[in-house]
Amino acid sequence: MAAGLPALMLLLFAGLTAVDAVTTRAGCLDAAREAALAAARGEPGSTAGSRYAPAGADVSVTVAGDRVTATVRAPVRSFGARLPRLSVSGTAVAAVEPGFPGPLP
């Protein structure tokens, strides 16, 4: 029992960190989608992505021809001091909308 309890706690902390990583990644994907769509419509994509991004996220929007690519990268909170720090990202691509002003990063 004395040897099994620390291993069980480590598995619990790893599981909680994995759940938080999946939740943060879903938030990054949602923010990247919103940023790419906003930039494709001619609005500031970084501003739109920041509204939906998880806390501490970095939003970047690039425009290449008729495509807008948004990437959101965020740190994952780890629930154990011995677990490594993780970072997740989400990327979305959108086509520039015809009839709108040029895309804005």
XYZ file of N, CA and C in Angstrom:
315
model
N 0.823 -1.195 0.000
C 0.000 0.000 0.000
C 0.869 1.263 0.000
N 1.957 1.230 0.757
C 2.816 2.407 0.846
C 3.508 2.688 -0.486
N 3.807 1.684 -1.252
C 4.455 1.891 -2.550
C 3.430 2.197 -3.640
N 2.222 1.702 -3.482
C 1.209 1.892 -4.515
C 0.537 3.253 -4.480
N 0.419 3.873 -3.312
C -0.269 5.160 -3.205
C 0.449 6.279 -3.972
N 1.774 6.432 -3.875
C 2.430 7.471 -4.688
C 2.267 7.237 -6.193
N 2.308 5.994 -6.608
C 2.111 5.698 -8.036
C 0.692 6.049 -8.466
N -0.265 5.766 -7.602
C -1.653 6.110 -7.896
C -1.840 7.621 -7.977
N -1.193 8.362 -7.087
C -1.286 9.831 -7.116
C -0.643 10.388 -8.392
N 0.486 9.821 -8.794
C 1.134 10.262 -10.027
C 0.230 10.012 -11.229
N -0.437 8.880 -11.273
C -1.374 8.590 -12.358
C -2.566 9.541 -12.331
N -3.037 9.887 -11.139
C -4.138 10.835 -11.025
C -3.727 12.208 -11.551
N -2.551 12.688 -11.151
C -2.087 13.994 -11.626
C -1.846 13.981 -13.134
N -1.301 12.891 -13.657
C -1.089 12.790 -15.101
C -2.422 12.783 -15.845
N -3.413 12.094 -15.305
C -4.739 12.073 -15.933
C -5.407 13.439 -15.921
N -5.308 14.159 -14.803
C -5.880 15.503 -14.736
C -5.174 16.456 -15.700
N -3.864 16.312 -15.821
C -3.121 17.146 -16.771
C -3.529 16.818 -18.199
N -3.750 15.554 -18.505
C -4.177 15.162 -19.855
C -5.552 15.727 -20.176
N -6.466 15.695 -19.222
C -7.803 16.264 -19.441
C -7.704 17.768 -19.671
N -6.860 18.444 -18.887
C -6.686 19.884 -19.074
C -6.036 20.185 -20.427
N -5.119 19.327 -20.882
C -4.484 19.531 -22.183
C -5.496 19.409 -23.322
N -6.390 18.444 -23.220
C -7.411 18.261 -24.259
C -8.375 19.445 -24.265
N -8.758 19.916 -23.096
C -9.652 21.070 -23.008
C -8.987 22.330 -23.554
N -7.727 22.531 -23.225
C -6.995 23.696 -23.726
C -6.829 23.613 -25.236
N -6.567 22.429 -25.768
C -6.418 22.276 -27.225
C -7.729 22.588 -27.942
N -8.846 22.163 -27.362
C -10.144 22.480 -27.961
C -10.374 23.988 -27.969
N -9.965 24.668 -26.903
C -10.072 26.128 -26.869
C -9.167 26.783 -27.901
N -7.976 26.228 -28.105
C -7.059 26.760 -29.119
C -7.635 26.583 -30.525
N -8.225 25.442 -30.791
C -8.828 25.214 -32.109
C -9.995 26.161 -32.359
N -10.816 26.392 -31.342
C -11.948 27.304 -31.468
C -11.461 28.731 -31.718
N -10.452 29.155 -30.967
C -9.909 30.503 -31.144
C -9.247 30.659 -32.513
N -8.540 29.631 -32.976
C -7.894 29.698 -34.296
C -8.940 29.785 -35.402
N -10.026 29.035 -35.264
C -11.096 29.107 -36.267
C -11.705 30.496 -36.319
N -11.986 31.075 -35.161
C -12.567 32.422 -35.124
C -11.598 33.456 -35.685
N -10.310 33.329 -35.374
C -9.317 34.277 -35.880
C -9.186 34.180 -37.397
N -9.163 32.960 -37.936
C -9.034 32.787 -39.384
C -10.260 33.321 -40.119
N -11.446 33.050 -39.589
C -12.663 33.549 -40.238
C -12.758 35.073 -40.173
N -12.383 35.646 -39.050
C -12.426 37.107 -38.930
C -11.435 37.757 -39.890
N -10.226 37.214 -39.964
C -9.222 37.780 -40.877
C -9.649 37.608 -42.327
N -10.314 36.522 -42.654
C -10.774 36.297 -44.029
C -11.867 37.283 -44.417
N -12.608 37.802 -43.431
C -13.655 38.797 -43.696
C -13.133 40.219 -43.674
N -11.837 40.399 -43.398
C -11.262 41.735 -43.383
C -11.213 42.371 -42.011
N -11.526 41.624 -40.974
C -11.454 42.123 -39.603
C -10.095 41.744 -39.012
N -9.685 42.371 -37.918
C -8.414 41.980 -37.272
C -8.519 40.576 -36.677
N -7.801 39.638 -37.234
C -7.891 38.247 -36.805
C -7.301 37.997 -35.430
N -6.204 38.675 -35.104
C -5.573 38.471 -33.800
C -6.491 38.913 -32.671
N -7.211 39.988 -32.879
C -8.130 40.482 -31.855
C -9.281 39.505 -31.657
N -9.829 38.999 -32.749
C -10.933 38.038 -32.651
C -10.476 36.740 -32.001
N -9.291 36.284 -32.326
C -8.777 35.059 -31.727
C -8.478 35.205 -30.253
N -8.011 36.375 -29.844
C -7.695 36.608 -28.437
C -8.935 36.572 -27.562
N -10.078 36.946 -28.113
C -11.311 36.902 -27.327
C -11.702 35.481 -26.953
N -11.390 34.512 -27.807
C -11.791 33.127 -27.587
C -10.669 32.240 -27.054
N -9.442 32.743 -27.059
C -8.283 31.929 -26.696
C -8.225 31.662 -25.194
N -7.639 30.530 -24.801
C -7.433 30.263 -23.372
C -6.459 31.271 -22.767
N -6.425 31.335 -21.452
C -5.551 32.280 -20.754
C -4.087 32.005 -21.088
N -3.352 33.057 -21.366
C -1.933 32.943 -21.665
C -1.614 32.481 -23.070
N -2.584 32.479 -23.954
C -2.375 31.977 -25.321
C -1.727 33.037 -26.201
N -1.028 32.563 -27.217
C -0.396 33.412 -28.218
C -1.121 33.175 -29.543
N -1.661 34.245 -30.126
C -2.430 34.143 -31.369
C -1.598 34.758 -32.492
N -1.415 34.005 -33.580
C -0.722 34.542 -34.748
C -1.540 34.247 -35.998
N -1.621 35.255 -36.862
C -2.384 35.138 -38.106
C -1.461 35.510 -39.252
N -1.404 34.645 -40.264
C -0.608 34.934 -41.456
C -1.504 34.867 -42.685
N -1.190 35.718 -43.649
C -1.946 35.771 -44.900
C -0.987 35.404 -46.026
N -1.376 34.416 -46.835
C -0.575 33.996 -47.979
C -1.506 33.836 -49.176
N -1.485 34.827 -50.043
C -2.336 34.770 -51.227
C -3.803 34.882 -50.853
N -4.573 33.860 -51.182
C -5.999 33.883 -50.870
C -6.341 33.002 -49.669
N -5.346 32.677 -48.847
C -5.543 31.843 -47.658
C -5.084 32.590 -46.408
N -5.838 32.406 -45.344
C -5.493 32.954 -44.040
C -5.266 31.778 -43.104
N -4.123 31.773 -42.410
C -3.808 30.721 -41.452
C -3.669 31.342 -40.070
N -4.411 30.811 -39.119
C -4.340 31.276 -37.736
C -3.838 30.143 -36.857
N -2.897 30.458 -35.991
C -2.344 29.488 -35.052
C -2.444 30.055 -33.650
N -2.968 29.249 -32.742
C -3.078 29.637 -31.337
C -2.302 28.614 -30.523
N -1.368 29.101 -29.704
C -0.537 28.234 -28.872
C -0.741 28.657 -27.420
N -1.001 27.684 -26.528
C -1.261 27.985 -25.120
C -0.553 26.984 -24.215
N -0.102 27.444 -23.053
C 0.501 26.512 -22.090
C -0.578 25.721 -21.367
N -0.220 24.515 -20.957
C -1.135 23.659 -20.209
C -0.673 23.632 -18.752
N -1.605 23.842 -17.861
C -1.301 23.811 -16.436
C -1.107 22.360 -16.026
N 0.032 22.046 -15.430
C 0.264 20.672 -14.982
C -0.101 20.569 -13.500
N -0.687 19.452 -13.115
C -1.167 19.249 -11.765
C -0.168 18.519 -10.880
N 1.067 18.540 -11.254
C 2.093 17.903 -10.438
C 3.419 18.603 -10.659
N 4.205 18.724 -9.603
C 5.478 19.422 -9.722
C 6.470 18.639 -10.573
N 6.344 17.338 -10.595
C 7.292 16.512 -11.348
C 6.891 16.278 -12.796
N 5.693 16.666 -13.167
C 5.253 16.479 -14.547
C 5.828 17.588 -15.430
N 6.152 17.279 -16.680
C 6.735 18.294 -17.567
C 5.708 19.353 -17.966
N 6.190 20.538 -18.317
C 5.330 21.603 -18.826
C 4.959 21.274 -20.261
N 3.704 21.453 -20.574
C 3.204 21.151 -21.903
C 2.696 22.419 -22.566
N 2.691 22.409 -23.874
C 2.123 23.486 -24.661
C 1.358 22.844 -25.808
N 0.136 23.312 -26.038
C -0.674 22.777 -27.125
C -0.973 23.901 -28.109
N -1.327 23.515 -29.326
C -1.643 24.527 -30.332
C -2.788 24.046 -31.206
N -3.421 25.007 -31.824
C -4.482 24.724 -32.779
C -4.311 25.611 -33.989
N -4.544 25.078 -35.170
C -4.365 25.813 -36.417
C -5.632 25.698 -37.254
N -5.992 26.812 -37.874
C -7.152 26.822 -38.771
C -6.797 27.617 -40.016
N -7.357 27.211 -41.148
C -7.127 27.867 -42.431
C -8.475 28.255 -43.018
N -8.537 29.466 -43.553
C -9.773 29.935 -44.188
C -9.419 30.626 -45.502
N -10.330 30.549 -46.456
C -10.149 31.236 -47.733
C -10.657 32.675 -47.582
N -9.987 33.594 -48.265
C -10.383 34.993 -48.211
C -11.755 35.146 -48.855
N -12.634 35.829 -48.150
C -14.000 36.029 -48.645
C -14.008 37.010 -49.809
N -14.661 36.668 -50.912
C -14.751 37.605 -52.034
C -15.696 38.752 -51.675
N -15.368 39.943 -52.135
C -16.220 41.093 -51.904
C -15.929 41.832 -50.612
N -15.079 41.274 -49.758
C -14.694 41.958 -48.518
C -13.344 42.616 -48.743
N -12.999 43.604 -47.912
C -11.667 44.186 -48.032
C -10.601 43.139 -47.726
N -9.379 43.436 -48.054
C -8.282 42.474 -47.870
C -8.185 41.965 -46.449
N -7.629 40.768 -46.295
C -7.504 40.179 -44.959
C -6.536 40.953 -44.086
N -6.850 40.974 -42.775
C -6.013 41.639 -41.802
C -5.448 40.612 -40.822
N -4.162 40.661 -40.560
C -3.584 39.712 -39.577
C -3.960 40.024 -38.163
